[in-house]
Short mmCIF file of C-alpha atoms in Angstrom, two decimals:
data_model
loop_
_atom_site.label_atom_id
_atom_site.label_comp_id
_atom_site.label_asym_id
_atom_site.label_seq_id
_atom_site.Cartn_x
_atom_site.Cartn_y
_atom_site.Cartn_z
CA UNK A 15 84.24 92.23 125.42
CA UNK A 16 85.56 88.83 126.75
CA UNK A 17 87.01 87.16 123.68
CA UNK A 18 86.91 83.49 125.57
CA UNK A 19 83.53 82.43 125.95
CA UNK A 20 82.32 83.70 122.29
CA UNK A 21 82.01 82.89 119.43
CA UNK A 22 82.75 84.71 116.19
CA UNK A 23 81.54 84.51 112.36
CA UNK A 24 83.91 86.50 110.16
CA UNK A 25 82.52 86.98 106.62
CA UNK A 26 84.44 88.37 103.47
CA UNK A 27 87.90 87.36 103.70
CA UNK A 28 89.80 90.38 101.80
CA UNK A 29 92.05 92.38 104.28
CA UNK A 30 89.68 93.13 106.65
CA UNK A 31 88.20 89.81 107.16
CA UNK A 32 91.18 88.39 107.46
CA UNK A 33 92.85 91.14 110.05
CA UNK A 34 89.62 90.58 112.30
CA UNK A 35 90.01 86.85 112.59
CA UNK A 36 93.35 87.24 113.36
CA UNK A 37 92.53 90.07 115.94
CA UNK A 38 89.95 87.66 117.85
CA UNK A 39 92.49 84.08 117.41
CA UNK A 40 95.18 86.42 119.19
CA UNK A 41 92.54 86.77 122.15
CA UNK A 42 91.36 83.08 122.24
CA UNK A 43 88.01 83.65 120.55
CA UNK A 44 86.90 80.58 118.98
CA UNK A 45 86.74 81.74 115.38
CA UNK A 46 85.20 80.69 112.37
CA UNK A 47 85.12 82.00 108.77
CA UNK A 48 83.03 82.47 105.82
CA UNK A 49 83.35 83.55 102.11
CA UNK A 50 80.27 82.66 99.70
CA UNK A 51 83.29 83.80 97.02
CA UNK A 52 86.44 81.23 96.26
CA UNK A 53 89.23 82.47 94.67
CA UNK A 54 92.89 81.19 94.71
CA UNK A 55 93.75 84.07 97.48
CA UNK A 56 90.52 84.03 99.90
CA UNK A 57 91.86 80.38 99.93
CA UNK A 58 94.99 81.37 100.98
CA UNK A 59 93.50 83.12 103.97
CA UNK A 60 91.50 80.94 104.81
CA UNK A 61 94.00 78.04 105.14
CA UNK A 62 96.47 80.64 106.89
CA UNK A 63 93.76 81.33 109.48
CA UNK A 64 92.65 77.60 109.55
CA UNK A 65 96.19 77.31 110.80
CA UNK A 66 95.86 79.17 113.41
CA UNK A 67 93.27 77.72 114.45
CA UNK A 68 90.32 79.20 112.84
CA UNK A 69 87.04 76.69 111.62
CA UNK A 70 86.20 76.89 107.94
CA UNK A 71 82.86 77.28 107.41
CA UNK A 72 81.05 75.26 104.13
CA UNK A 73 77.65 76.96 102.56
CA UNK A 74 75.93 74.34 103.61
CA UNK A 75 77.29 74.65 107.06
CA UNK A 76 76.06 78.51 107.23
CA UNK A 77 72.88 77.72 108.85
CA UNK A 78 74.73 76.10 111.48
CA UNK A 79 77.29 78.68 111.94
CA UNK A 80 74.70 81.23 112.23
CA UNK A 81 72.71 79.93 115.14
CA UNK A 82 75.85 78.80 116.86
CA UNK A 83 77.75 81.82 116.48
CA UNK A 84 77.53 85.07 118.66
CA UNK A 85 78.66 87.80 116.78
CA UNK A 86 79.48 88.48 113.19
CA UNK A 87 81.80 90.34 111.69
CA UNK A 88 81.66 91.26 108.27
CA UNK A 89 84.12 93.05 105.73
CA UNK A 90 83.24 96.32 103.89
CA UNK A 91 81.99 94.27 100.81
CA UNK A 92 78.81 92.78 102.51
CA UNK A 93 76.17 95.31 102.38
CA UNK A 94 73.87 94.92 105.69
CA UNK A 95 71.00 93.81 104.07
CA UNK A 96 72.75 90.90 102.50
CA UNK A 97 70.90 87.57 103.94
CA UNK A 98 73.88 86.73 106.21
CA UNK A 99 73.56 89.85 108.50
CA UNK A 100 69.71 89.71 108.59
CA UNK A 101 69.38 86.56 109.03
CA UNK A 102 72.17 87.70 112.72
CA UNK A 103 69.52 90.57 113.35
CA UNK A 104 66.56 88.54 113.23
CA UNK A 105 68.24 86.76 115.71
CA UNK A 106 68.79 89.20 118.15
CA UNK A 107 72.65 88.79 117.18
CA UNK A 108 75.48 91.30 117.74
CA UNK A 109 77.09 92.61 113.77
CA UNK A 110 80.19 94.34 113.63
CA UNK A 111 82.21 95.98 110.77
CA UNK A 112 86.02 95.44 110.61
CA UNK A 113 86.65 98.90 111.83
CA UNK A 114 83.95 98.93 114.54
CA UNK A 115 85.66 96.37 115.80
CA UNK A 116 89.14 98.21 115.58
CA UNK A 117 87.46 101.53 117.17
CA UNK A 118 86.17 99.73 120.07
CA UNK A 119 90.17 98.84 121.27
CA UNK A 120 91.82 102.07 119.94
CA UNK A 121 93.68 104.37 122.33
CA UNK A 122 95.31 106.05 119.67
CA UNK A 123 94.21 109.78 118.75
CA UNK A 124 91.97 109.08 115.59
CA UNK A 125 91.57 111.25 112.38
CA UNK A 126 88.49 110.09 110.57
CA UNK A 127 88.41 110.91 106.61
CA UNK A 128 85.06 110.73 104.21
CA UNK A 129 83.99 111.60 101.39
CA UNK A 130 82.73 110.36 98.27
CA UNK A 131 86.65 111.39 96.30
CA UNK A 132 89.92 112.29 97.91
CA UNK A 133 89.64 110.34 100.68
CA UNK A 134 92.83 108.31 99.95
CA UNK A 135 94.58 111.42 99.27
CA UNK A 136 93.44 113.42 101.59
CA UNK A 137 94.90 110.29 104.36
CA UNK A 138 97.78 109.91 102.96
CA UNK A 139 98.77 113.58 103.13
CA UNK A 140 97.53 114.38 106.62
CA UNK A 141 99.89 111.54 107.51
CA UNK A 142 102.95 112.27 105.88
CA UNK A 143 102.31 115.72 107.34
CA UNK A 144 102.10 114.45 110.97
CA UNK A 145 104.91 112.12 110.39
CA UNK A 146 107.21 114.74 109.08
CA UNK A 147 106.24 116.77 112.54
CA UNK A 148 107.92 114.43 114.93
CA UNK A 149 104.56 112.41 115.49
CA UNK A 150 103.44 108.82 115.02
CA UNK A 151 100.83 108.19 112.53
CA UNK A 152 99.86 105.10 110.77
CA UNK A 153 97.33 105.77 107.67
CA UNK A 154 94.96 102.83 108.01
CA UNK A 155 91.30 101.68 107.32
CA UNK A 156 89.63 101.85 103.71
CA UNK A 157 93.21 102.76 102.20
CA UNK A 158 94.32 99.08 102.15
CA UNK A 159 95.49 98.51 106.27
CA UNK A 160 92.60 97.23 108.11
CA UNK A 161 92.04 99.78 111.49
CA UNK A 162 91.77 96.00 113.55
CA UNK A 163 95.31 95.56 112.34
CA UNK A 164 96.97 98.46 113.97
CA UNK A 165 95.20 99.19 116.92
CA UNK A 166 97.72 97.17 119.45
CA UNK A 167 100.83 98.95 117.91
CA UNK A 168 99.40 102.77 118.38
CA UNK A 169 99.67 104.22 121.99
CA UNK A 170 97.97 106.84 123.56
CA UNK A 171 99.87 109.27 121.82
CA UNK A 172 100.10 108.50 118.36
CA UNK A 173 97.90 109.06 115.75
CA UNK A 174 95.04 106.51 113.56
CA UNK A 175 94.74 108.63 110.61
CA UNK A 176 91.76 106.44 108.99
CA UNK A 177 90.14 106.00 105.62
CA UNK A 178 86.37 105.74 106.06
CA UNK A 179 83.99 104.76 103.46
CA UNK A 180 80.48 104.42 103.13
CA UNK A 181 80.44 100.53 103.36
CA UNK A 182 82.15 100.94 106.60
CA UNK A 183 79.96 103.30 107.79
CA UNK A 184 76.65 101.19 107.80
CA UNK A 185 78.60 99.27 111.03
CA UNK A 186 80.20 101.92 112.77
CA UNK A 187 79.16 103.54 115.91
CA UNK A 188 81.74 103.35 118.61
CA UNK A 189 84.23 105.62 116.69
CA UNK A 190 84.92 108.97 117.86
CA UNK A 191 87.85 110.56 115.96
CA UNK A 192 89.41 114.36 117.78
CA UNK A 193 88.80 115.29 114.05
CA UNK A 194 86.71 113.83 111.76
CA UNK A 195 86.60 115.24 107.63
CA UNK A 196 84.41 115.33 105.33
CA UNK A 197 85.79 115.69 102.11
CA UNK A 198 82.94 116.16 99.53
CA UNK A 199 79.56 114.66 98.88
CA UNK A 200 78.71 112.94 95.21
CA UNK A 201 76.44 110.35 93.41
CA UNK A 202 78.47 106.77 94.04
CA UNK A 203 77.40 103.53 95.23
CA UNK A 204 73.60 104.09 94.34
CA UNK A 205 73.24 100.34 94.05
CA UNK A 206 74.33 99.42 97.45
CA UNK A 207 72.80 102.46 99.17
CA UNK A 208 69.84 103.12 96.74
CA UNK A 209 69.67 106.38 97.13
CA UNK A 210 71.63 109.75 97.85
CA UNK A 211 69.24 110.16 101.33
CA UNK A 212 70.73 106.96 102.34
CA UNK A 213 74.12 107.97 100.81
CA UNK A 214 74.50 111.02 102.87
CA UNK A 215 73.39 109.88 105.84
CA UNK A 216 75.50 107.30 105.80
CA UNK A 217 78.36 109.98 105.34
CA UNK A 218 76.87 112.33 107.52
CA UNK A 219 77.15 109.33 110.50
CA UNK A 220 81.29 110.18 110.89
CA UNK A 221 80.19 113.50 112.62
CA UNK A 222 76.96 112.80 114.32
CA UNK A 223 78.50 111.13 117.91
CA UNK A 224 81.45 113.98 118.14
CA UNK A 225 81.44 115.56 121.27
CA UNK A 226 81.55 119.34 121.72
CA UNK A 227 85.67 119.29 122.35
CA UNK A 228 85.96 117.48 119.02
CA UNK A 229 86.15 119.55 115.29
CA UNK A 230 84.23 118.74 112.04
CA UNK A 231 86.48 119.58 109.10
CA UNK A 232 83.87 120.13 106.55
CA UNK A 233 84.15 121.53 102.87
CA UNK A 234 82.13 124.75 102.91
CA UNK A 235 82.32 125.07 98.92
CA UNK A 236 80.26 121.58 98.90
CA UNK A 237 76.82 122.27 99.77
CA UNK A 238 75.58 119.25 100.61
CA UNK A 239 78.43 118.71 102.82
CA UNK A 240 78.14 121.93 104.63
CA UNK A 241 74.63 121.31 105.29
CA UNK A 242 75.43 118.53 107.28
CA UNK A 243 76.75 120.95 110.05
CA UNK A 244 73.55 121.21 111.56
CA UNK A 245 74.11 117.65 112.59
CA UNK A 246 77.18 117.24 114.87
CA UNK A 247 77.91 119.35 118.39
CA UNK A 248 81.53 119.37 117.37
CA UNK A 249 83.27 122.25 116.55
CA UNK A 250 82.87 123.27 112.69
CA UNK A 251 86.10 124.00 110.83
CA UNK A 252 85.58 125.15 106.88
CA UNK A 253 87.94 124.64 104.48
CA UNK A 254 87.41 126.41 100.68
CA UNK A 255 88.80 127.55 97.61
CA UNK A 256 86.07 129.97 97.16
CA UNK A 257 86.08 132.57 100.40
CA UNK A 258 87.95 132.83 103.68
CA UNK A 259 86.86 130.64 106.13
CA UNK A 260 87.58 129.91 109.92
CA UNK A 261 89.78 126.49 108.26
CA UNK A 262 92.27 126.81 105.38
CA UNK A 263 91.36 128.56 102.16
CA UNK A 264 92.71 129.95 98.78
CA UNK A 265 94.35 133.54 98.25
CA UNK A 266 95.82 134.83 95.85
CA UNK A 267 97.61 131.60 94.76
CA UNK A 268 98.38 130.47 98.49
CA UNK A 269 96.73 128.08 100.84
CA UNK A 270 96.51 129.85 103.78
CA UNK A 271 95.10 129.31 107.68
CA UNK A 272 94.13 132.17 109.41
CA UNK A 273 96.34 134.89 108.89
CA UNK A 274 99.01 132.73 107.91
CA UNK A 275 100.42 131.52 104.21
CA UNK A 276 101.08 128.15 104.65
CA UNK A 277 102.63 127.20 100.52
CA UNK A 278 101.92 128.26 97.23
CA UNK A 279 99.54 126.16 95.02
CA UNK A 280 102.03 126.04 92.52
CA UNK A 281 104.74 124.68 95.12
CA UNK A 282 101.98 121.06 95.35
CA UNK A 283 103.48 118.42 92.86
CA UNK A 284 100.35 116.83 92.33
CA UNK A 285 97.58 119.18 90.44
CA UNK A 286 94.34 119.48 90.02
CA UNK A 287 91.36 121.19 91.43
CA UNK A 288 90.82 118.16 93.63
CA UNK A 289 93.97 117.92 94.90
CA UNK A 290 93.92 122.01 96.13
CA UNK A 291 90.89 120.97 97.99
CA UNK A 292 92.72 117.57 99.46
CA UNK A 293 95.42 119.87 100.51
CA UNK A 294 93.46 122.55 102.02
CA UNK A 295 91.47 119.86 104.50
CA UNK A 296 95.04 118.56 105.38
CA UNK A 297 96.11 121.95 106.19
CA UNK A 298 93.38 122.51 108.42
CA UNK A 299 93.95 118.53 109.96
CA UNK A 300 97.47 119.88 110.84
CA UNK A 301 96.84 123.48 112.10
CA UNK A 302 94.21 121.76 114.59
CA UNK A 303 96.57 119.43 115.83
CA UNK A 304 99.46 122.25 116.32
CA UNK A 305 101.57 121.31 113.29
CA UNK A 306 104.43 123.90 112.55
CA UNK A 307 103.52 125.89 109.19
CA UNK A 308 106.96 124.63 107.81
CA UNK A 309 106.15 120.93 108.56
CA UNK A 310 103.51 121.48 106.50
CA UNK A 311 104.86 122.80 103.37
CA UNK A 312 107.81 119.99 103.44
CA UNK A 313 105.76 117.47 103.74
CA UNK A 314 103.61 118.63 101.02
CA UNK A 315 105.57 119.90 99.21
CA UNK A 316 107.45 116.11 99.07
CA UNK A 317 104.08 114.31 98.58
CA UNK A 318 104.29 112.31 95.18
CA UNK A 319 100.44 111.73 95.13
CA UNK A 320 98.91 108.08 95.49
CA UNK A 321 99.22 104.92 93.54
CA UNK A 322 96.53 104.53 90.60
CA UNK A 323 95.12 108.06 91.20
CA UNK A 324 96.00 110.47 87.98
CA UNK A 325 99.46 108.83 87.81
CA UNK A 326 101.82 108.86 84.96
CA UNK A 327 102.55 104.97 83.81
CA UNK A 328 104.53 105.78 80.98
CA UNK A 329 104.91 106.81 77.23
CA UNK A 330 105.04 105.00 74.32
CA UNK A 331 105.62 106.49 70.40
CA UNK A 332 104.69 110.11 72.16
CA UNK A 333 101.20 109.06 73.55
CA UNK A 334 101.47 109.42 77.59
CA UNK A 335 99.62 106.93 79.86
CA UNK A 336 97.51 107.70 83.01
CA UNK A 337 96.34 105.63 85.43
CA UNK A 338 93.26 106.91 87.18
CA UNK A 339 91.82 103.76 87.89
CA UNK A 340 90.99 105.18 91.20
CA UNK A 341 88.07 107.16 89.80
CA UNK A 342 85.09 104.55 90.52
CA UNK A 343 82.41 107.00 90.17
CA UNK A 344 81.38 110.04 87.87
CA UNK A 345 82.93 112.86 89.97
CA UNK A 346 86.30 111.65 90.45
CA UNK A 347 86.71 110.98 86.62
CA UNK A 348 84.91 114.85 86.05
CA UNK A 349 87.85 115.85 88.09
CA UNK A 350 90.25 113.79 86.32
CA UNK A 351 89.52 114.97 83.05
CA UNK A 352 89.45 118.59 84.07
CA UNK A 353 92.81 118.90 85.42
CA UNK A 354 94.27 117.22 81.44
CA UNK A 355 96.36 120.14 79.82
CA UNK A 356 97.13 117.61 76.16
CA UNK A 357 94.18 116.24 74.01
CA UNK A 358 92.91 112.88 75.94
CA UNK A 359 91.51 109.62 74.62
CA UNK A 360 89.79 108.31 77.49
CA UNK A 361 89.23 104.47 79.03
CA UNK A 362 85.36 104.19 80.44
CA UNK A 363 83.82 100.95 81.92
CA UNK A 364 83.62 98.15 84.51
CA UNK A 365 80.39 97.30 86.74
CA UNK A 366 77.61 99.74 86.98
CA UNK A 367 76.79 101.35 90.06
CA UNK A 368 73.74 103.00 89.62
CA UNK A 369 74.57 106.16 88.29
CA UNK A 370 73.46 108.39 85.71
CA UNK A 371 75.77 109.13 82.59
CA UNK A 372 74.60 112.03 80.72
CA UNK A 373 76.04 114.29 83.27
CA UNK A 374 79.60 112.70 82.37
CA UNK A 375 79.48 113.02 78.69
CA UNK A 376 77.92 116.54 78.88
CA UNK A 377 80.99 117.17 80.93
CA UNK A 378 83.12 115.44 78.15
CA UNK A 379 81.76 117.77 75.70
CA UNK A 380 83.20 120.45 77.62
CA UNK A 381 86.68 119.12 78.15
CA UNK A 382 89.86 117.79 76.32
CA UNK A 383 88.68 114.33 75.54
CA UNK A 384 89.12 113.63 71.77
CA UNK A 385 87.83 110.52 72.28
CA UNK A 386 86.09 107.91 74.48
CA UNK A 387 86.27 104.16 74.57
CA UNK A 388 83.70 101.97 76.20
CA UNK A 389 84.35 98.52 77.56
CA UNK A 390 83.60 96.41 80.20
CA UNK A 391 80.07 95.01 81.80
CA UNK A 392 78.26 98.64 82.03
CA UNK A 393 79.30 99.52 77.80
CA UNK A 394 75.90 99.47 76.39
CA UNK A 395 74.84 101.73 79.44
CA UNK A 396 77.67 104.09 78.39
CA UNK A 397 76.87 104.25 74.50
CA UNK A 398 73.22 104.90 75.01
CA UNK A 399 74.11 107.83 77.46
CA UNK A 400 76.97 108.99 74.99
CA UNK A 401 74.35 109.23 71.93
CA UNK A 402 71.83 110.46 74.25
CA UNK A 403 74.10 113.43 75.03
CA UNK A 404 75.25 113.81 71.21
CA UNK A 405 78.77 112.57 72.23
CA UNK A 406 79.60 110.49 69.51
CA UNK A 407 83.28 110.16 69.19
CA UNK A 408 83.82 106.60 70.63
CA UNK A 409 84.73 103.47 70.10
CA UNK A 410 82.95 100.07 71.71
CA UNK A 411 84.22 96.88 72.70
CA UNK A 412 83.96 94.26 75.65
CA UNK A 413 87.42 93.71 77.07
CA UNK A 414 89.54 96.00 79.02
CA UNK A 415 92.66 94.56 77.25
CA UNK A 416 91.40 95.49 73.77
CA UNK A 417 90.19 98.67 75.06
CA UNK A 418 93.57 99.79 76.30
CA UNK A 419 95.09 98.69 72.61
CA UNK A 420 92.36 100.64 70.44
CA UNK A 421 92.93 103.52 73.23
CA UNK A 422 96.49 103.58 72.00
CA UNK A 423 96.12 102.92 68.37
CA UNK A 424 93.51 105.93 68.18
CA UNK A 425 95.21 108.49 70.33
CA UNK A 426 98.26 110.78 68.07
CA UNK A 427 101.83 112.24 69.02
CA UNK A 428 101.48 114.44 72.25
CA UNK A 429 98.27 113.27 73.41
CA UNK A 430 96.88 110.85 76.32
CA UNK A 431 95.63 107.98 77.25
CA UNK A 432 93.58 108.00 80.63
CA UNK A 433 92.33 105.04 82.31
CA UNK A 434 89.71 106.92 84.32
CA UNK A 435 86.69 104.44 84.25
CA UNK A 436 83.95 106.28 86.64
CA UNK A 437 83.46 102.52 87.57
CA UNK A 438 83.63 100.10 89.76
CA UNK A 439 86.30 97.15 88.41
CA UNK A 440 84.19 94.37 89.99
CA UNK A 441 83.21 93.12 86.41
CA UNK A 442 86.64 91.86 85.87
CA UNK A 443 89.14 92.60 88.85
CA UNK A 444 88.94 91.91 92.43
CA UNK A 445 89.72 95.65 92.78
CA UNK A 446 90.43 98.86 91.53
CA UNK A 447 94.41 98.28 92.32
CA UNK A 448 93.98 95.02 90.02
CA UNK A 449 92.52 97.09 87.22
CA UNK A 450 95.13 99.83 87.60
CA UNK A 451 98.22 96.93 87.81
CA UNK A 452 96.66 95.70 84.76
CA UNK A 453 96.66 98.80 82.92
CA UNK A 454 100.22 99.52 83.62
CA UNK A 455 101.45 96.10 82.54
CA UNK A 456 99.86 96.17 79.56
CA UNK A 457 101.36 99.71 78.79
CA UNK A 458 105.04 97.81 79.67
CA UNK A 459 103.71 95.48 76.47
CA UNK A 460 103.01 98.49 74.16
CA UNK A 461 106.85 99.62 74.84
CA UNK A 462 107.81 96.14 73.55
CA UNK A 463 106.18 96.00 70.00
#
């Protein structure tokens, strides 16, 4: 692509947006940028970039922008059917995501990482494991460091170990990772995707333009997941709790690859189900890419987990605080609540996103939640699926601030609170970090009274 005689919309300016305009100003592209959203920060971007040289583009200078502009690039937040990439298509115009534009100037050796939950983990492990081997790896994409952003500061032979999401995956084509792994396959983002057909698809995609050299790392115990090895020439590795596969699986307390015992489940500081299942597609990540079995075990055996993803805040008069605010969707809060070993009053709410809620509350019936309280945009969604499943022992209210208070008031000695909202935090925060930053400053105010 020859950066100098076009000329570039970038839309959304969160990390990505921004990381792409800087990207194309380093290469003398002429530049401009769009956010139909103004907040204090996207105006801080924008008036860095502006800066730099960047145009600012007004809404009612969009129409202009559009037929003057090339190619647009748009950040993970802008579905492609929103009006600004149609209207590029029905022009005949070229649309790019962040990270297809990151994956079309990447030398680096790329692991690709999916899923509907785990997918942060499941990065951040594979490369703490490759850095404690000797190697190069920067963790990068969906996880917070735009792809774009890296891809001149990783050679040839270091490693892109990238965070892919859905979102990103309705724009990207040109990436072909050595490994690519798909986690697990659940009901999220219904409202953006409309339906799981789309939704798998979509996930399937990360697998679909491997080449026959390259390896799937698929989760045999997740059916939907394995099905989708029908759909890639790569090689298929398995990885499962439930039976020995040609990957890493579970014996007799171990994770294990191939003949080998790799580390004992109990020897993995952070617990859960979930996190057996992040570690086992890590192990198989590593083994593929020659990784000594004792490089493995340090590294995971060092691994402190990830930031607002089942992580202990604090306690205050004996209740303990979690911060799960990670857990945007149904599954990952399932998960959540079945790894709790105390009695749990649990924090539920934020902005729908299209799923169904009776199969979380019959799940609640089942677990160690004393207690559930609803907040947020999606509450009255939430109550009529809690009565509907005969879960009555909650409490109501709109804010998140007040529902963090009652959460505390309500919950005894030696039990819990969770913030695990199986939703998205778009009602109130700019992101799930906000909402989990929120939760543990407010916590810092309970210790005060």
């Amino acid at each position: 692509m020859y950066f100098i005689n076009q000329k570039f919309l970038v839309a959304g300016m969160s990390k990505s947006g921004e990381a792409s305009a800087s990207f194309l100003l380093k290469r003398g592209a002429e530049v401009f940028v769009y956010d139909d959203l103004i907040s204090d920060s996207v105006s801080a971007v924008m008036q860095r970039l502006e800066d730099r040289g960047a145009k600012r583009v007004f809404v009612e200078e969009l129409q202009s922008a559009i037929d003057n502009c090339d190619i647009l690039v748009i950040s993970p937040g802008i579905p492609i059917d929103n009006p600004l990439p149609v209207a590029f298509r029905k022009q005949g115009k070229v649309i790019l995501g962040e990270e297809e534009l990151g994956a079309l100037y990447l030398r680096a050796t790329a692991v690709a990482v999916t899923g509907t939950n785990g997918k942060t983990t499941t990065v951040s492990m594979i490369g703490e494991v490759l850095n404690k081997a000797g190697k190069k790896a920067v963790t990068c994409g969906n996880i917070g460091n735009p792809l774009v952003g890296e891809v001149e500061d990783l050679g040839f032979d270091d490693y892109a170990v990238i965070e892919i999401s859905s979102f990103q995956l309705e724009t990207l084509i040109n990436l072909r990772p050595h490994i690519a792994v798909i986690c697990n396959i659940a009901e999220d983002h219904l409202n953006r995707h409309y339906n799981m057909e789309n939704y798998v698809y979509l996930k399937g995609r990360l697998i679909r333009n491997l080449r026959e050299s390259e390896y799937a790392v698929l989760n045999y115990d997740d059916e939907t997941v394995r099905n989708l090895s029908s759909s890639t020439r790569a090689k298929i590795v398995y990885f499962s709790i439930s039976q020995k596969t040609n990957g890493a699986y579970l014996s007799e307390g171990f994770i294990c690859f191939g003949e080998s015992k790799i580390m004992a489940v109990d020897d993995l500081p952070v617990k859960g189900i979930h996190n057996i299942y992040n570690a086992l597609a890590t192990v198989t990540v590593a083994k593929l890419l020659s990784v000594k079995d004792e490089d493995i075990k340090d590294a995971l055996t060092d691994f402190k987990g990830v930031k607002h993803r089942m992580q202990t805040v604090g306690e205050v008069n004996g209740v303990t605080f979690i911060d799960d605010s990670k857990a945007t969707n149904i599954d990952a809060t399932v998960k959540a609540v079945e790894s709790m070993t105390s009695p749990t009053v649990l924090l539920l709410g934020g902005k729908d996103k299209g799923e169904n809620y009776a199969t979380l509350f019959e799940k609640l019936k089942q677990s160690r939640v004393v207690h559930a309280v609803l907040y947020g945009e999606n509450r009255f969604k939430l109550l009529y699926s809690a009565t509907e499943s005969d879960f009555f022992s909650i409490s109501f209210c709109a804010e998140f601030n007040t529902a963090v208070k009652l959460a505390y008031y309500i919950a005894k000695q030696n039990q819990t609170v969770l913030l695990s909202p199986a939703s998205s935090s778009f009602d109130k925060f700019a992101n799930y970090e906000e909402r989990g930053d929120a939760f543990v400053s407010l916590v810092e105010k309970l210790n005060e009274y």
